[in-house]
PDB file of C-alpha atoms in Angstrom:
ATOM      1  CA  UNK A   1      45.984 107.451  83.562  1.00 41.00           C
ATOM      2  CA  UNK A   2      44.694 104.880  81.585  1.00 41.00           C
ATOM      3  CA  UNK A   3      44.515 105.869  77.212  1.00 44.00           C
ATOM      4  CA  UNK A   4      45.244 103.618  74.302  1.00 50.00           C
ATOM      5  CA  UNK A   5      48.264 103.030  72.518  1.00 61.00           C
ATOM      6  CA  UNK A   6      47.404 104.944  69.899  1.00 60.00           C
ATOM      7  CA  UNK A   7      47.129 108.199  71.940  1.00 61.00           C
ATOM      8  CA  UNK A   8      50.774 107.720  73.042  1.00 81.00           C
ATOM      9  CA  UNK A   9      51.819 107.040  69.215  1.00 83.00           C
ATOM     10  CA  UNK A  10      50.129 109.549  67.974  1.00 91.00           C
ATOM     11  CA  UNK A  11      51.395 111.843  71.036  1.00 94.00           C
ATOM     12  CA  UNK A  12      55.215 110.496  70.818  1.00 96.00           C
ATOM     13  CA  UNK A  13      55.289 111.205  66.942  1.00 95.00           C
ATOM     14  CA  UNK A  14      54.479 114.604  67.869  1.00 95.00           C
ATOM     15  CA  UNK A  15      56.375 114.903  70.479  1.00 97.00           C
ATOM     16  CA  UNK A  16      59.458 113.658  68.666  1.00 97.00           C
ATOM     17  CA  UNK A  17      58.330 116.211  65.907  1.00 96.00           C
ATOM     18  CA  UNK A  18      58.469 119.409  67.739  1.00 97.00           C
ATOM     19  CA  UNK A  19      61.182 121.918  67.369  1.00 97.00           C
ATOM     20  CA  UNK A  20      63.572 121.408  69.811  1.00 97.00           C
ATOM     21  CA  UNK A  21      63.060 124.490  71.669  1.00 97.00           C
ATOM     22  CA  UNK A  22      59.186 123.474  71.777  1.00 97.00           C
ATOM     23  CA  UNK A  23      59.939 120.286  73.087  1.00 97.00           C
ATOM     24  CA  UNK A  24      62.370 121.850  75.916  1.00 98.00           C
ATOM     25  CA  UNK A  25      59.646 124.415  77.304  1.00 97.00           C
ATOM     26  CA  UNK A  26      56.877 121.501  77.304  1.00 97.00           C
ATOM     27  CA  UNK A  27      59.399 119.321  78.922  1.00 98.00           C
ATOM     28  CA  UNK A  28      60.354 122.352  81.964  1.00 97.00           C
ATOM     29  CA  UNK A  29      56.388 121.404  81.837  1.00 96.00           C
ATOM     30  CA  UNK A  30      56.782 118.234  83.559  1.00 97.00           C
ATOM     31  CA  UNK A  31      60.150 118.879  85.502  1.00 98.00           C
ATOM     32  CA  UNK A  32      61.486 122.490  86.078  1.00 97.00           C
ATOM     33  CA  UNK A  33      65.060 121.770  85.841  1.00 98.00           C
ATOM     34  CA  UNK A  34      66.834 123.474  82.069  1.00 98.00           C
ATOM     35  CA  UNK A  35      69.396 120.174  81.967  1.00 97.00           C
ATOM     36  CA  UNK A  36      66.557 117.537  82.831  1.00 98.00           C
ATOM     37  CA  UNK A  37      64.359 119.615  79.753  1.00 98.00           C
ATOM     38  CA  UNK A  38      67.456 119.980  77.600  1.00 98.00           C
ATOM     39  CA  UNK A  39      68.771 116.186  77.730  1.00 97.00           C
ATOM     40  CA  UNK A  40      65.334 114.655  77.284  1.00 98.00           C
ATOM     41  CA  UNK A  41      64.370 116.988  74.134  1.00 98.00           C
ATOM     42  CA  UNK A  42      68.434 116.274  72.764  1.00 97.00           C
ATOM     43  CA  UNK A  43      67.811 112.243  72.541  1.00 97.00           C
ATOM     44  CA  UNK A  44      64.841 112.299  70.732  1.00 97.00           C
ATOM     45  CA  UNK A  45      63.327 111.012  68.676  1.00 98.00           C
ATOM     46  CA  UNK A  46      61.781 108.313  71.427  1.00 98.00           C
ATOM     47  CA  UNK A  47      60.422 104.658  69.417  1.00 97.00           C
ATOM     48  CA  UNK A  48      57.827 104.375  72.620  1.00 97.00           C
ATOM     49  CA  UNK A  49      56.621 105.551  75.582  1.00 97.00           C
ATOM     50  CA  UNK A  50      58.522 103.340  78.072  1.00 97.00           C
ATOM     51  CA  UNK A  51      61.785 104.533  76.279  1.00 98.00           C
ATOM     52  CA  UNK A  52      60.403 107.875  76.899  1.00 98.00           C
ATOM     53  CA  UNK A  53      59.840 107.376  80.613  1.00 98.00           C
ATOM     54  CA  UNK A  54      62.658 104.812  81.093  1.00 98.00           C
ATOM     55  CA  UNK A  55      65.035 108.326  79.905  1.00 98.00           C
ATOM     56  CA  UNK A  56      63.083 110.580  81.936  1.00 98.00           C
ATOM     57  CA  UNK A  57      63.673 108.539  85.425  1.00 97.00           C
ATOM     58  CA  UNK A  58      67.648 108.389  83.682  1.00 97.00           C
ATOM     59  CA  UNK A  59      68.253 111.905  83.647  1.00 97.00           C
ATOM     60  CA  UNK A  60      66.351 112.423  86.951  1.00 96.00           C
ATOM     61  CA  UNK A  61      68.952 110.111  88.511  1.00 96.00           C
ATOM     62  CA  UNK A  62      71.484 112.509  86.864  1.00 95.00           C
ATOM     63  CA  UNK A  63      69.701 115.781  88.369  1.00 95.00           C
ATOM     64  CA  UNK A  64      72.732 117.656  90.928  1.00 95.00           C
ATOM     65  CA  UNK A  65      71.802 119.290  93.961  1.00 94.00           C
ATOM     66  CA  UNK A  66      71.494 122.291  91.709  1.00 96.00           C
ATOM     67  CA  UNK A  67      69.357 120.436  89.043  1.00 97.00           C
ATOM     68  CA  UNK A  68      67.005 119.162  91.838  1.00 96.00           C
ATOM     69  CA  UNK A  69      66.823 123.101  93.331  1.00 96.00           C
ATOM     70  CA  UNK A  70      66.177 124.691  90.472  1.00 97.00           C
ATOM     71  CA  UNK A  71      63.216 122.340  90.213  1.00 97.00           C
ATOM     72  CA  UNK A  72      61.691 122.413  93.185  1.00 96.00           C
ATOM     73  CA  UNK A  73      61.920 126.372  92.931  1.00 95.00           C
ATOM     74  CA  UNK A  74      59.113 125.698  89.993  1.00 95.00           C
ATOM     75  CA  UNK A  75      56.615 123.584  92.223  1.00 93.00           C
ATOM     76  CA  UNK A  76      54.393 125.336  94.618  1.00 85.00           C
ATOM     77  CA  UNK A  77      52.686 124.151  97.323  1.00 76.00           C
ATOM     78  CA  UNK A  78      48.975 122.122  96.912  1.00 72.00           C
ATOM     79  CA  UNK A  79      46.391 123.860  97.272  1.00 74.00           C
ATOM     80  CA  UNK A  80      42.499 123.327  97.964  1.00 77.00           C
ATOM     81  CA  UNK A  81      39.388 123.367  96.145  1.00 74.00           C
ATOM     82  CA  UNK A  82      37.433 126.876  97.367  1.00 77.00           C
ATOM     83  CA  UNK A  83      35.174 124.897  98.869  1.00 79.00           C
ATOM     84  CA  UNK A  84      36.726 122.554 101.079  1.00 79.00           C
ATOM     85  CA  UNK A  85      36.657 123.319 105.436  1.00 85.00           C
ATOM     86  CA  UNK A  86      38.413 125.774 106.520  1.00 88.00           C
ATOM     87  CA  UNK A  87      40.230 123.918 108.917  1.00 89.00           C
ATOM     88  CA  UNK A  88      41.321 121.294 106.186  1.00 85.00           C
ATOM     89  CA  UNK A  89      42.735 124.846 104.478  1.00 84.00           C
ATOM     90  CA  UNK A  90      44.468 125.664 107.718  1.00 91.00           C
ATOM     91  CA  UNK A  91      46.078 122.243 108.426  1.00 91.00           C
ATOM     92  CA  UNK A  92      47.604 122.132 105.137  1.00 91.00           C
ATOM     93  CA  UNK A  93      48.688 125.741 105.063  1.00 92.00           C
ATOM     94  CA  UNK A  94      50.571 125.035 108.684  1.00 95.00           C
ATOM     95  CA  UNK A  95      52.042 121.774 107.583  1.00 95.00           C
ATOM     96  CA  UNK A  96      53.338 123.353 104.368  1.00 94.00           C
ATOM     97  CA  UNK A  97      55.140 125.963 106.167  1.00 95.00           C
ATOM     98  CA  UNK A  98      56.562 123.706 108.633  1.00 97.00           C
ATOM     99  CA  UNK A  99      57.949 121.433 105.653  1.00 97.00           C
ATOM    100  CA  UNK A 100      59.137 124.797 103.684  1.00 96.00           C
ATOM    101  CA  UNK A 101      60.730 125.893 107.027  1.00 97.00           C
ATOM    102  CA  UNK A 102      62.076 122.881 107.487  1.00 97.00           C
ATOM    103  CA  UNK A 103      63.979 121.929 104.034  1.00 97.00           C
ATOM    104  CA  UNK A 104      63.840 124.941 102.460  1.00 95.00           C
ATOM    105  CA  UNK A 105      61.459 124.529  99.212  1.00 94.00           C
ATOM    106  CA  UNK A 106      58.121 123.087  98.172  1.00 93.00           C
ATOM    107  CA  UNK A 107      56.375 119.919  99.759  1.00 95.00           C
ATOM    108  CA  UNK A 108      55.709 117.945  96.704  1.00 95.00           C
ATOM    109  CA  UNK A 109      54.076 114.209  96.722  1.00 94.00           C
ATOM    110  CA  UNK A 110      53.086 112.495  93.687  1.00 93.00           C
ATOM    111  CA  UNK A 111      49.463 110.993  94.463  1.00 91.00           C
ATOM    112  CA  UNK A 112      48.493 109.245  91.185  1.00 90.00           C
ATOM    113  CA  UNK A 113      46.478 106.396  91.582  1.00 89.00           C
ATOM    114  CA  UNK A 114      44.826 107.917  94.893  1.00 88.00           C
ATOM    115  CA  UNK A 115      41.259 109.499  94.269  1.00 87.00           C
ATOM    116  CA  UNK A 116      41.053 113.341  94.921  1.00 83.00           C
ATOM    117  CA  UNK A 117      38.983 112.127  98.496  1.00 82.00           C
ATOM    118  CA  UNK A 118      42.039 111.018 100.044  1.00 87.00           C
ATOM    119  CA  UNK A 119      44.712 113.074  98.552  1.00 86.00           C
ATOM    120  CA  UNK A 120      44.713 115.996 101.827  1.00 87.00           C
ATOM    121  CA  UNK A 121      44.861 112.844 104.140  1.00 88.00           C
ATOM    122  CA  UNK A 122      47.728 111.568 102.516  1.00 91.00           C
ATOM    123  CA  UNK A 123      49.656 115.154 101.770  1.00 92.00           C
ATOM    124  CA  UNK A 124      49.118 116.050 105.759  1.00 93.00           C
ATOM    125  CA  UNK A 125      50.489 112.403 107.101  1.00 94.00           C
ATOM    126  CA  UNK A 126      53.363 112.460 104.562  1.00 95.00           C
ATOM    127  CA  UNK A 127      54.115 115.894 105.557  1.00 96.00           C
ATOM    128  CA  UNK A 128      54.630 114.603 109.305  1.00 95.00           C
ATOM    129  CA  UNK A 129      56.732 111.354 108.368  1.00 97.00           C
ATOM    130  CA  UNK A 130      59.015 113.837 105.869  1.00 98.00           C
ATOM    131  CA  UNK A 131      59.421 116.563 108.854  1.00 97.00           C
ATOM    132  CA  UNK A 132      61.030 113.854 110.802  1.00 97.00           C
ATOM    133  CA  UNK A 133      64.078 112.928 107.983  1.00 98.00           C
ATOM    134  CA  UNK A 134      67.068 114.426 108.294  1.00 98.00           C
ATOM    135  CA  UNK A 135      68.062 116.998 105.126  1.00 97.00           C
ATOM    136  CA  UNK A 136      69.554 114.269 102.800  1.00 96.00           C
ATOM    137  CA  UNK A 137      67.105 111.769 103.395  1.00 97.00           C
ATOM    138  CA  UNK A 138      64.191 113.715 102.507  1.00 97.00           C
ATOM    139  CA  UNK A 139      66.273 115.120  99.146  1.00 96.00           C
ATOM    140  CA  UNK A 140      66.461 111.558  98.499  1.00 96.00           C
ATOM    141  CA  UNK A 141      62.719 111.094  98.805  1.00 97.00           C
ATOM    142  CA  UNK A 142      61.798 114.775  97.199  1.00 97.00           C
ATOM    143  CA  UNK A 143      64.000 113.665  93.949  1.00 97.00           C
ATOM    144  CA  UNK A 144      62.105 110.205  93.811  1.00 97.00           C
ATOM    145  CA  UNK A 145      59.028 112.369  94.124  1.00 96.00           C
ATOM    146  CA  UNK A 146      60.009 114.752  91.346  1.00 97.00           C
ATOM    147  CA  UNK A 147      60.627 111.715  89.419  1.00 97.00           C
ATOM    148  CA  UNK A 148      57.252 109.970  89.725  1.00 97.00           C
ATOM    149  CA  UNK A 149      55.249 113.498  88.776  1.00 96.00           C
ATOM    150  CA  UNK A 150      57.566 114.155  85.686  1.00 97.00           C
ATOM    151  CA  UNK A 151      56.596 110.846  84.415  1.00 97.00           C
ATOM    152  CA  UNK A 152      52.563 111.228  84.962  1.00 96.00           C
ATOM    153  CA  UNK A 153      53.317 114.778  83.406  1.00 97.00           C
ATOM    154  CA  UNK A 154      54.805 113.144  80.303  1.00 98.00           C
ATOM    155  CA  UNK A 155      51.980 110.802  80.095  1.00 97.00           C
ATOM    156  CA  UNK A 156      49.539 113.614  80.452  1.00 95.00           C
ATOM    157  CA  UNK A 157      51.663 115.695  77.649  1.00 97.00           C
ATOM    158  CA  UNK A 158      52.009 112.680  75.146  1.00 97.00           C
ATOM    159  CA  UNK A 159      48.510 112.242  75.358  1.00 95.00           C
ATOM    160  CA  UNK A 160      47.483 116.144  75.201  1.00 94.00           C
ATOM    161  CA  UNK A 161      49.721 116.034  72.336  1.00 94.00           C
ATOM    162  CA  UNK A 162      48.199 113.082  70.527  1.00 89.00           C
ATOM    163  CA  UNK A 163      44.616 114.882  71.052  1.00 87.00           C
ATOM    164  CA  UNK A 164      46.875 118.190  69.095  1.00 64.00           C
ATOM    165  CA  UNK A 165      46.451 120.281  72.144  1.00 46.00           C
ATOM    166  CA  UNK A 166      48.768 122.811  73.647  1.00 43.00           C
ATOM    167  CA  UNK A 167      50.822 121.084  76.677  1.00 46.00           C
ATOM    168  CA  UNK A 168      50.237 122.623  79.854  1.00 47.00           C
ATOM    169  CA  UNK A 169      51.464 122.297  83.509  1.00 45.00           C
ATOM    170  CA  UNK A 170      49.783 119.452  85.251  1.00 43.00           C
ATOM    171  CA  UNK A 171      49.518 120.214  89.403  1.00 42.00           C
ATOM    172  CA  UNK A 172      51.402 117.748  91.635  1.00 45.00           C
ATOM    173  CA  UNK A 173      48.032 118.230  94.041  1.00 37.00           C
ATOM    174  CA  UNK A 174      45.274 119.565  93.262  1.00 35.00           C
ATOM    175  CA  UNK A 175      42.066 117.288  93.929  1.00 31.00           C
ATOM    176  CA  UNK A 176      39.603 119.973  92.114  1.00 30.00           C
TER     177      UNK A 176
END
């Protein structure tokens, strides 16, 4: 997401200026884990963005196997815009409930950067690479994942809250 400095200053002084228990429930916002939400609201105030994100990937590291659950409990699967096939609906239904079968929560893939036209390709073929990891290695790769989408969620909620709207829930997929 590309905004100007001044959107993230603007943003991080407000950010840094909420109420703590405001700050916690936008933070479960970007990462659905209460320790993750609790630590990052507890060390602000945050002098920039990087600091903010540099903390954010620190306490991610820090998430237990408990942390990282509870998180994943809060993510839900991608979904489709109404109007795309209904085969491309199918495929990704399948593949999610292969994945959910498989490890036991949500599929979740952060896809900045990609435009919405590729995003099913590249949820369906990472789907078929993760189904072949064995349980750790894709807890490993889910964590990184929940990572990467906490940090574009903090971008998106700095900026939201230098524009002085309310933060909401950004979708890990959703190519509408």
């Amino acid at each position: 997401m590309s905004t100007g400095a001044g959107a993230h200053s603007n943003g991080l002084g407000a950010f840094n200026g909420w109420p703590r228990e405001t700050a916690e429930t936008a933070l479960l916002e970007c990462c659905g884990s209460v320790r993750w939400a609790q630590r990052m609201a507890a060390h602000r105030p945050f002098p920039d963005l990087e600091t903010l994100l540099a903390a954010s990937d620190e306490a991610g590291y820090d998430l237990g196997h408990a942390d990282l659950s509870e998180a994943l409990a809060t993510e839900s699967a991608p979904c489709l815009h109404h109007d795309a096939p209904r085969a491309a609906h199918l495929a990704l239904r399948a593949a999610h409930a292969a994945y959910e079968s498989r490890f036991g929560h949500a599929f979740v893939i952060c896809l900045d950067g990609l435009p919405p036209s590729q995003h099913v390709d590249q949820v369906l073929a990472a789907i078929r690479t993760r189904l072949a990891h064995e349980p750790d290695e894709e807890r490993s790769l889910t964590a990184e994942e929940m990572r990467r989408l906490a940090r574009g969620r903090i971008i998106e909620l700095i900026t939201r809250a230098g524009r002085a709207t309310t933060p909401s829930r950004s979708a890990a997929y959703d190519p509408r």
